[in-house]
XYZ file of C-alpha atoms in Angstrom:
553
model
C -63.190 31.290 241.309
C -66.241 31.149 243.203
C -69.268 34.505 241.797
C -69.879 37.415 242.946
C -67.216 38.120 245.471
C -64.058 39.746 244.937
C -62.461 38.137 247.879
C -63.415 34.412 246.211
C -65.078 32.980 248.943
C -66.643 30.141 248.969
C -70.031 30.068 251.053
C -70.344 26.607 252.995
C -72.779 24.856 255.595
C -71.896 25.141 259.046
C -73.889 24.906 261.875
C -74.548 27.885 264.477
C -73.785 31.427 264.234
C -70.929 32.526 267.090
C -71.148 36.480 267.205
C -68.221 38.007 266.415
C -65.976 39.674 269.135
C -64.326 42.823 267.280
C -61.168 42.658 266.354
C -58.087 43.117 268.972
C -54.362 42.647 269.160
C -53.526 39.183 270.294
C -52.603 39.056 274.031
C -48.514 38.820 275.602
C -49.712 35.406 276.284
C -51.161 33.948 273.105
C -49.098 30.872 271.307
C -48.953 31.364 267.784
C -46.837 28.847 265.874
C -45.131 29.066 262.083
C -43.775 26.764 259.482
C -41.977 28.008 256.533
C -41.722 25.565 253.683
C -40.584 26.919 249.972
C -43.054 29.818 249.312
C -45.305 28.803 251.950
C -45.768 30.248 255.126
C -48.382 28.993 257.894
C -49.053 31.137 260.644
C -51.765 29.243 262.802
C -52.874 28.762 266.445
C -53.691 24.957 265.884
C -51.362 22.317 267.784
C -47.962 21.847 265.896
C -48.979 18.244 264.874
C -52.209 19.723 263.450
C -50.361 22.653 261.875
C -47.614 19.989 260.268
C -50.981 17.926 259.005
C -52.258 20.813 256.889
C -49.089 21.947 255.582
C -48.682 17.925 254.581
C -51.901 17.763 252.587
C -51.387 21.199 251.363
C -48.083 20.157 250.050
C -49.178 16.796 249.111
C -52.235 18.077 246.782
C -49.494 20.485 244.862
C -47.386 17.654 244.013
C -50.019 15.329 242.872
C -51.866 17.931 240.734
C -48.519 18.876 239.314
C -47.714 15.292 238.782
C -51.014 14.461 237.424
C -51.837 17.527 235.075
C -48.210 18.991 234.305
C -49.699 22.620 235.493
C -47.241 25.181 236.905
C -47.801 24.605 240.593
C -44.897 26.198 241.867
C -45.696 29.669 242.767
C -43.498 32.644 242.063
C -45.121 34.573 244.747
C -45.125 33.555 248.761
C -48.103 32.019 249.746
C -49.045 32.827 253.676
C -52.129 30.527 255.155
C -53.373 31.791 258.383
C -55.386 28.878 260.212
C -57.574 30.000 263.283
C -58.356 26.833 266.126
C -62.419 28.274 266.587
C -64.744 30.385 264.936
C -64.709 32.747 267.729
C -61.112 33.241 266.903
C -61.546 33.546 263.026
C -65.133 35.469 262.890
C -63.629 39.058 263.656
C -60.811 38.447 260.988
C -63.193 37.484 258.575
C -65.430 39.908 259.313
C -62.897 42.781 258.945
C -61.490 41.521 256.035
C -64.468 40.315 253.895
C -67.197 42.989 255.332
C -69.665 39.960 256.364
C -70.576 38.482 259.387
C -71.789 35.189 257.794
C -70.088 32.627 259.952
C -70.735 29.807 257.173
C -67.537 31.582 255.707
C -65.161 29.257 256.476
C -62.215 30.010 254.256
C -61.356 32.568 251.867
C -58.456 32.733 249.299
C -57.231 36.485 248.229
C -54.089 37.572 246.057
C -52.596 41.036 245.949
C -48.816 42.572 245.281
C -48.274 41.290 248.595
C -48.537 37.663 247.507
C -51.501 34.995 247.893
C -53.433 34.492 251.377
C -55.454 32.200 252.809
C -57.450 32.479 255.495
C -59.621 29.210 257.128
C -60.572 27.881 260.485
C -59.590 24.413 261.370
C -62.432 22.171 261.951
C -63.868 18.678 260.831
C -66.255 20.378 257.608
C -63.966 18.673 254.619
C -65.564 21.814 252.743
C -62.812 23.934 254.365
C -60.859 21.855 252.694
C -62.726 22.229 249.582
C -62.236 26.276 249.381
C -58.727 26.362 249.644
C -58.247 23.563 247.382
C -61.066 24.809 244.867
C -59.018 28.516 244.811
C -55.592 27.258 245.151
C -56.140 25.281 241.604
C -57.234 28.418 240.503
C -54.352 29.759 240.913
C -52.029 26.668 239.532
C -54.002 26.952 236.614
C -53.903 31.094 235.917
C -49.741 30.144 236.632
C -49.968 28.038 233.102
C -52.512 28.354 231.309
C -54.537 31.668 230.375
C -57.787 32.460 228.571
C -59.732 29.214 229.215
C -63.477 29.562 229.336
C -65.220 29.805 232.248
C -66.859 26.213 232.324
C -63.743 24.693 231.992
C -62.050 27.089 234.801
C -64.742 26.430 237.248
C -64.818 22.369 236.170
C -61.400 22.212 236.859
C -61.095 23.897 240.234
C -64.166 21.713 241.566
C -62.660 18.634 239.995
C -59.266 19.040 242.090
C -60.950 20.632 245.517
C -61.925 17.215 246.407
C -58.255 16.205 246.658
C -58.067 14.124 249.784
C -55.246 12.317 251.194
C -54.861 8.684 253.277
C -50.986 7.441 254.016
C -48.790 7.305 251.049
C -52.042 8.189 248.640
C -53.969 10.364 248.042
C -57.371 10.777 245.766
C -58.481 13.319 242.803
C -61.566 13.556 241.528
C -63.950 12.343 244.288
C -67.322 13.626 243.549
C -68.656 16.668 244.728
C -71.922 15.345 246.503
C -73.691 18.541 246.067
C -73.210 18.931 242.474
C -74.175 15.094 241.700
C -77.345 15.841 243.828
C -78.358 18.976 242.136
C -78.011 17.262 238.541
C -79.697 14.608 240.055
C -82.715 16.411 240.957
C -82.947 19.407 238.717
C -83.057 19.709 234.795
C -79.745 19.992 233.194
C -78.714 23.056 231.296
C -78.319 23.293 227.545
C -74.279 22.408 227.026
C -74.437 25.659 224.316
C -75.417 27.828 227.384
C -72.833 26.291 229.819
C -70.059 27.080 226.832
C -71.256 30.347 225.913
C -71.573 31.496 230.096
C -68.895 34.650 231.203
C -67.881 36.253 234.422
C -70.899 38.842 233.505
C -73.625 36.310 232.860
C -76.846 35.928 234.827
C -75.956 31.893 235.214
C -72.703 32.917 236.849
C -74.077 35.461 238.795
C -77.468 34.598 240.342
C -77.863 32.177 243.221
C -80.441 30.723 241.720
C -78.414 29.575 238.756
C -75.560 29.513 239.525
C -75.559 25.953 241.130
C -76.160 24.229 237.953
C -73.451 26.063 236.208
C -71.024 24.489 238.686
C -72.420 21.252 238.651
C -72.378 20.985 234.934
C -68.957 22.477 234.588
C -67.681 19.611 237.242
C -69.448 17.050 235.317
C -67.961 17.761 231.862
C -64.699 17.997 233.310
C -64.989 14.977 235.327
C -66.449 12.908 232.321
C -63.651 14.036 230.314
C -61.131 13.379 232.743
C -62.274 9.624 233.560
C -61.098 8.210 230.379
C -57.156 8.286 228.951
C -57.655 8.906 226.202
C -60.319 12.041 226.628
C -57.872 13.431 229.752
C -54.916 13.251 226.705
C -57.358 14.924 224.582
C -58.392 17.423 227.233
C -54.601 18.159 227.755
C -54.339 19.138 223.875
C -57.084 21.365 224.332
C -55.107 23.316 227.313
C -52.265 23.330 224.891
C -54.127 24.874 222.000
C -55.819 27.677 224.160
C -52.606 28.611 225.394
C -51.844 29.515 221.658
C -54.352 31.450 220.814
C -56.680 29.194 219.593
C -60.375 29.015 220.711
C -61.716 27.311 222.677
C -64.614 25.890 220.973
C -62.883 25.187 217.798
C -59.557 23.556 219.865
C -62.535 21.299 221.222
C -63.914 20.508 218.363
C -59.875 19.785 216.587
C -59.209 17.622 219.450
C -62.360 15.812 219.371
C -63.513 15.583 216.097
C -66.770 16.871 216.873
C -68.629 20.300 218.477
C -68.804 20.751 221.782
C -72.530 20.653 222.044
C -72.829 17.419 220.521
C -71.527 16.295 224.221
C -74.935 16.585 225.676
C -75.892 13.201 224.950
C -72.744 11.493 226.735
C -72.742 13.667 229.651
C -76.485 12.955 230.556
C -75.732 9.497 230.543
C -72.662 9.794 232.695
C -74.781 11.867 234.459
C -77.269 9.324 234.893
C -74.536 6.472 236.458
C -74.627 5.726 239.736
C -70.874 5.535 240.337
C -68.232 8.217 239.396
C -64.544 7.096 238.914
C -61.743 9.231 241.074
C -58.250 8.067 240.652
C -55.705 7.108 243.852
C -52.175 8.312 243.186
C -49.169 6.358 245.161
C -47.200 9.726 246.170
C -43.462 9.059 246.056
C -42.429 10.271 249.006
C -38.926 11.223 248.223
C -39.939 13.368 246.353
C -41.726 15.567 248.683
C -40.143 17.874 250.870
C -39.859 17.010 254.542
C -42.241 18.997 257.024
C -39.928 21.112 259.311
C -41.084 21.476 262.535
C -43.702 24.286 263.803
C -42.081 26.983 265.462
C -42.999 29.550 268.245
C -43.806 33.172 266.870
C -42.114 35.543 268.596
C -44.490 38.675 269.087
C -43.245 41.243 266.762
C -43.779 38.884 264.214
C -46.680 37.995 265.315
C -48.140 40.945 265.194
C -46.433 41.907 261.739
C -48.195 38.630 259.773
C -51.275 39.488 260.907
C -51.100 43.149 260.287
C -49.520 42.056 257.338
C -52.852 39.833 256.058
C -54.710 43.326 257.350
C -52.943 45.214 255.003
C -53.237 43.396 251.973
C -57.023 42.981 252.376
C -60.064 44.823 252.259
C -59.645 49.027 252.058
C -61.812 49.010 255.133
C -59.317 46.891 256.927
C -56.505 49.942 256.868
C -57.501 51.112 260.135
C -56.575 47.611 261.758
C -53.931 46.551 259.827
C -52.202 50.048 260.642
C -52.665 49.197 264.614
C -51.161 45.736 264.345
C -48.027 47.077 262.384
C -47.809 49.648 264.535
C -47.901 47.611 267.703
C -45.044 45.303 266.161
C -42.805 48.682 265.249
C -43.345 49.064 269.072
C -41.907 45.968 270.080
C -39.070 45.682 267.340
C -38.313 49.055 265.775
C -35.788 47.275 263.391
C -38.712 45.016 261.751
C -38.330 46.788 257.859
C -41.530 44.577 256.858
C -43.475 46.698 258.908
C -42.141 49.700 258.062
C -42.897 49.013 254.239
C -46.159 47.866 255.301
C -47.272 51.107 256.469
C -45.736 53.050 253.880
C -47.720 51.103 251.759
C -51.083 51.896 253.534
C -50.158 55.930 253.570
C -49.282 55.860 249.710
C -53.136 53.896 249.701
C -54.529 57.156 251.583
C -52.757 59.365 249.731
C -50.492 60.109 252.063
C -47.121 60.839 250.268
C -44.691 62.315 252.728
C -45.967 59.425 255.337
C -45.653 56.846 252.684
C -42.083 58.066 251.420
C -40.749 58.044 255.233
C -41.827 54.619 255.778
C -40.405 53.691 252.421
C -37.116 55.116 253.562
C -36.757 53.469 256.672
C -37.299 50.077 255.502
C -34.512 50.702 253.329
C -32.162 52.330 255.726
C -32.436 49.048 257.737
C -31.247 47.190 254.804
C -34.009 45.234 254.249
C -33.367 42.490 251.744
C -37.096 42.085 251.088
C -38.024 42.193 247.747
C -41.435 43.209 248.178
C -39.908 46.129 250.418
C -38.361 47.206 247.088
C -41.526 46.517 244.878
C -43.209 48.834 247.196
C -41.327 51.419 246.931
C -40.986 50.632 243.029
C -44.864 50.969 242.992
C -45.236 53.858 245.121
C -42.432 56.290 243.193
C -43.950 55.429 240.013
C -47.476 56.498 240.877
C -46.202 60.087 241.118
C -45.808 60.049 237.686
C -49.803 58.642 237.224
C -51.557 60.532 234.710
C -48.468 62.759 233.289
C -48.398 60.473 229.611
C -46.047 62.970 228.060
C -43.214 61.022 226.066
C -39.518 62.065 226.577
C -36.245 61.350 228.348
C -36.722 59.259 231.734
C -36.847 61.626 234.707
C -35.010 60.729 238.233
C -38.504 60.397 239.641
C -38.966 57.514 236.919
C -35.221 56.229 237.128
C -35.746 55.547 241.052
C -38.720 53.377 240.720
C -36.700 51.553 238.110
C -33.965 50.890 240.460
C -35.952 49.934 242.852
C -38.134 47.732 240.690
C -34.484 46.246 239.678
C -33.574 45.714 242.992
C -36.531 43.815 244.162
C -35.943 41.653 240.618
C -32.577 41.266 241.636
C -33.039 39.923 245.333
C -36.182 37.374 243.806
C -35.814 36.788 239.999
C -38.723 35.048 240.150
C -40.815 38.086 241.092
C -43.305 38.505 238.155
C -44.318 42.074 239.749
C -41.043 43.010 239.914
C -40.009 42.920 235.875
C -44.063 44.375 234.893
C -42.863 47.052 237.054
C -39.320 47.425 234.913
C -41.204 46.942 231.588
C -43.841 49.850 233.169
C -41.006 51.783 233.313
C -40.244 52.334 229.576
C -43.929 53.008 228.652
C -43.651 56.711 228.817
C -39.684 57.347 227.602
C -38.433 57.986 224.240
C -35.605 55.103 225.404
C -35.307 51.668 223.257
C -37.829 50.068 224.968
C -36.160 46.229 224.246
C -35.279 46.172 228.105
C -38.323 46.426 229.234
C -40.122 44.379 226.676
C -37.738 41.988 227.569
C -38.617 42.326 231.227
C -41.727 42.115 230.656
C -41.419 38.983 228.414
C -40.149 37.378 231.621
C -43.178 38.423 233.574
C -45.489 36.594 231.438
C -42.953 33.365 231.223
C -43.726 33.678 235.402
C -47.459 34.092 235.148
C -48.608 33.411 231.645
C -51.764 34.895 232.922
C -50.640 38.314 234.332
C -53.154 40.387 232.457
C -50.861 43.939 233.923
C -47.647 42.859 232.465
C -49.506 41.490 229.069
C -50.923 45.570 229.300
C -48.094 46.950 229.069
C -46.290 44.627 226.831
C -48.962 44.953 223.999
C -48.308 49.201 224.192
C -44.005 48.269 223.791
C -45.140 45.737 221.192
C -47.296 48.066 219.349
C -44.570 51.129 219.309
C -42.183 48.725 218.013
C -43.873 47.301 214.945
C -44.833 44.123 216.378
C -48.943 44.320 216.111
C -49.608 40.557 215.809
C -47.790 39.728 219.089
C -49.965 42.864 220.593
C -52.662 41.295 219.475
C -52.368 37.554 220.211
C -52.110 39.366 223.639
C -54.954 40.956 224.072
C -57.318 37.849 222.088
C -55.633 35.701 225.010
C -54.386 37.530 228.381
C -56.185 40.510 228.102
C -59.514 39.021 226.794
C -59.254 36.790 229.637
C -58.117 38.623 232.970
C -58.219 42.462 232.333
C -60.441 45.301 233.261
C -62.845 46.607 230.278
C -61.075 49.583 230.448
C -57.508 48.158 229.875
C -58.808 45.989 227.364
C -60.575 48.783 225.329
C -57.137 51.416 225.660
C -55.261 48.497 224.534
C -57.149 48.146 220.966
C -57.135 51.076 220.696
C -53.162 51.319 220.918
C -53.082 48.631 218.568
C -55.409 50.358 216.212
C -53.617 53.649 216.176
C -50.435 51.974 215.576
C -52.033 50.228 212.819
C -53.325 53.426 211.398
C -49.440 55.452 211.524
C -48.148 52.063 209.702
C -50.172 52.219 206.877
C -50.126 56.143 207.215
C -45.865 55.664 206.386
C -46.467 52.941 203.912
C -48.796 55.759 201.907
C -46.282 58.410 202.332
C -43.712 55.543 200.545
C -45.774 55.030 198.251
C -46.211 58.521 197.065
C -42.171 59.082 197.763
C -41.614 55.915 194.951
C -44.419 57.494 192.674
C -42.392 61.063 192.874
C -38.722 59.632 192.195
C -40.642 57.898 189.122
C -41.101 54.216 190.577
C -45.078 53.600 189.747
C -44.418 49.964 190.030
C -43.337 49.824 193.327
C -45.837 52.090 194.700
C -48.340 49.985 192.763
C -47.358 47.368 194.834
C -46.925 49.024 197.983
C -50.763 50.510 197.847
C -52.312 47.271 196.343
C -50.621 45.535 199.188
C -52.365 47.922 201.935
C -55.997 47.993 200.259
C -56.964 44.424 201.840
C -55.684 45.876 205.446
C -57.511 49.578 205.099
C -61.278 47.907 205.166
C -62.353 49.384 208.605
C -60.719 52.754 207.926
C -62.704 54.346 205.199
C -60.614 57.807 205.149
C -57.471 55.755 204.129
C -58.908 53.323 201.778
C -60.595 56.388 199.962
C -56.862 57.687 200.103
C -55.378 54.628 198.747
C -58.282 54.036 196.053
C -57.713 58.014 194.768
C -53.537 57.902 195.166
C -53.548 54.378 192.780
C -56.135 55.664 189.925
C -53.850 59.072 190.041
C -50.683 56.526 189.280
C -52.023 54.453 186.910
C -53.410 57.567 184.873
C -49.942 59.264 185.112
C -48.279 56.355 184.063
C -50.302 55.513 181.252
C -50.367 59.315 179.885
């Protein structure tokens, strides 16, 4: 995902700067169009043939990626894309949600518990194009693949946001010209630095620099996939990641050599003056047919885009709150909005708002499952902060039924079972339901660093530490906050620590009932696990000489 912006946009050129107007409802008379297909949902103000064009490419360049690199590109969440006709028409949306008035912000991908949005003007840059395609593989890959390295991540979004489409076929892997300039003209990078780069280093970060991280990430991943037998390779490497393993020595199994010792190769591809891309025939039966753009009528109208409001920016409450409100005005009956706004009082703090929304949307029997994983997510953070263990309270109970329910009406709904498995993290219950829920989170979104949270605290209660672990080296490592990462070693730790606290107490229990052999074997079996706990190993070291004395006295 593109640095140092938590909305992911991608800056690109455009020429002129149209002021903003500020941001208003849309007028009685304003002709909005939408096209539902599968998870997607485009809500745009382009001609219908225009609006059917981008939901073909879009469409098109999940297929082929899916086709062509096996990754999960079938969302479990919807996916709305809101395309403005002018920049005078986007610029106060983008301004509202993103904070910035830069008008060579032409697209921006976000994702919240509300689902994935993007946001884009229509207009003949093909780096519009670019962002959404650049973010949405992004997304494919965090859907199948987690902990890859940052190089790699970057290299392959860039790599697939050149996707392009002609007739029946369509191209991946057409050069980025920017990134084959800049390597062109400016000294390449050491290939250790590119490997060893994070999210938090000053290559990623600063402008300056951060150009030739992108460029070289592209290139290796571009060299690597222009040959079959390196893209096979490169595919084994996903695969061993996946596992657990690391990255640098999964690059080194699959290619018999260190990464670094690339350098060499990918100056000279560097140095080429062509750059393979590969045409795909699409099959078009396989693709799904593009219904037909349809009038919006205005309470619904007014609900996506108070909808896109609400799931933005904090600062965008104020707006999104006047949109919903407007479409509760036309259609009282739309439950959508209703949960909308409950969501945005339970944001302010709001409870009694927040739980009278939330009841209404029910009462008019919505069968939205994100209706119900709103109110799921709202009940249980009454309970925040209160980590006593015991029985399940009803305050607890109804966000589990409601977390159920919204599971229930979309079993596909990763958010939906991490909010069952949340469920069981503070309750003296068996937790096997909701490690079992949350097991199916992660089979969703293998990269779903909350469910993989609270997993690793079910795992750890119920004796299984190296599944906790292999968690947090991989999911957590990878997409978690420091501080969920930190409380989540340290779960593991402590539950290490009571384990071989019980295995001592057994041992001395065996020593008592006059078994010295078996607590022989129970202590020398713990002294190779206690090296990082020096009170323990002390107690081990003391409790075995005290054995062996009494057993050979």
């Amino acid at each position: 995902m593109a640095p140092r912006c938590p909305l992911l946009l991608v800056l690109l050129a455009v020429a002129g700067l149209a002021a903003a107007r500020p941001l208003e409802l849309p007028g009685p008379d304003e002709k909005w169009l939408t096209l539902r297909l599968e998870e997607l949902t485009f809500v745009s103000n382009v001609s219908p043939a225009e609006t059917a064009a981008i939901a073909r490419d879009l469409v098109r360049m999940r297929h082929a990626i899916g086709e062509v690199t096996k990754l999960n590109v079938r969302s479990t969440r919807e996916t709305r894309i809101f395309i403005f006709g002018s920049e005078r028409e986007f610029a106060p949306y983008r301004e509202t949600i993103t904070g910035r008035g830069d008008a060579s912000i032409r697209g921006a991908f976000t994702s919240s518990d509300g689902g994935n949005f993007i946001v884009m003007v229509r207009g003949r840059d093909e780096d519009v194009d670019r962002t959404i395609y650049h973010e949405l593989t992004h997304y494919f890959v965090r859907n199948t693949v987690s902990n890859l390295p940052l190089w790699l991540s970057e290299g392959l979004a860039d790599y697939y946001s050149t996707f392009h489409t002609a007739g029946d076929e369509v191209s991946i892997g057409v050069p980025v010209r920017q990134h084959v300039r800049w390597m062109r003209q400016k000294p390449l990078i050491p290939l250790t630095e590119i490997f060893a780069t994070t999210a938090d280093s000053p290559l990623y970060n600063e402008a300056s620099r951060s150009g030739a991280f992108y460029a070289q990430s592209w290139a290796l991943v571009h060299y690597l996939m222009a040959d079959e037998r390196r893209r096979e390779r490169l595919g084994e490497i996903l695969r061993s990641i996946d596992e657990g393993q690391p990255a640098a020595e999964a690059f080194a199994a699959a290619f018999g050599k260190p990464q670094a010792d690339f350098g060499p190769e990918l100056r000279s591809y560097i140095r080429r003056r062509a750059f393979v891309f590969t045409r795909y025939a699409l099959d078009q039966a396989s693709l799904p047919e593009i219904p037909r753009p349809e009038p919006m009528p205005r309470d619904a109208l007014l609900f996506e885009l108070g909808h896109l409001l609400a799931h933005s920016a904090r600062e965008a409450a104020p707006a999104a709150r006047a949109f919903l409100e407007e479409a509760l005005a036309v259609n009282p009956s739309l439950a959508a909005a209703h949960a909308d706004l409950g969501r945005l009082h339970h944001i302010a703090g709001a409870a009694a708002e927040a739980h009278a929304s939330f009841a209404r949307a029910v009462e008019l029997g919505s069968t939205d499952p994100q209706v119900h994983l709103l109110v799921g997510i709202s009940t249980l953070d009454e309970l925040r902060g209160d980590t006593r263990i015991g029985p399940p309270g009803e305050t607890l109970l109804r966000a589990r039924r409601a977390f159920e329910r919204s599971a229930e009406l979309d079993p596909r709904s990763a958010p939906a079972w991490t909010g069952i498995g949340a469920t069981y993290i503070s309750t003296d219950e068996d937790p096997a339901a909701g490690i079992a829920a949350l097991e199916r989170a992660l089979a969703l979104v293998p990269g779903d660093a909350g469910a993989a949270f609270y997993l690793v605290q079910l795992y750890a209660r119920t004796g299984k530490r190296d599944e906790a672990r292999h968690l947090i080296d991989t999911v957590l490592s990878a997409g978690a906050q420091r501080e969920q990462l930190d409380f989540a070693r340290r779960i593991v730790r402590v539950a290490d620590r009571n384990a071989n606290i019980r295995a001592i107490n057994d041992a001395i229990a065996k020593a008592n009932a006059g078994n010295p052999e078996e607590a022989l074997a129970i202590l020398d079996g713990l002294l190779p696990r206690l090296e990082g706990d020096q009170e323990l190993l002390a107690k081990v070291r003391a409790l075995r000489a005290e054995i062996l004395a009494r057993r050979s006295g």
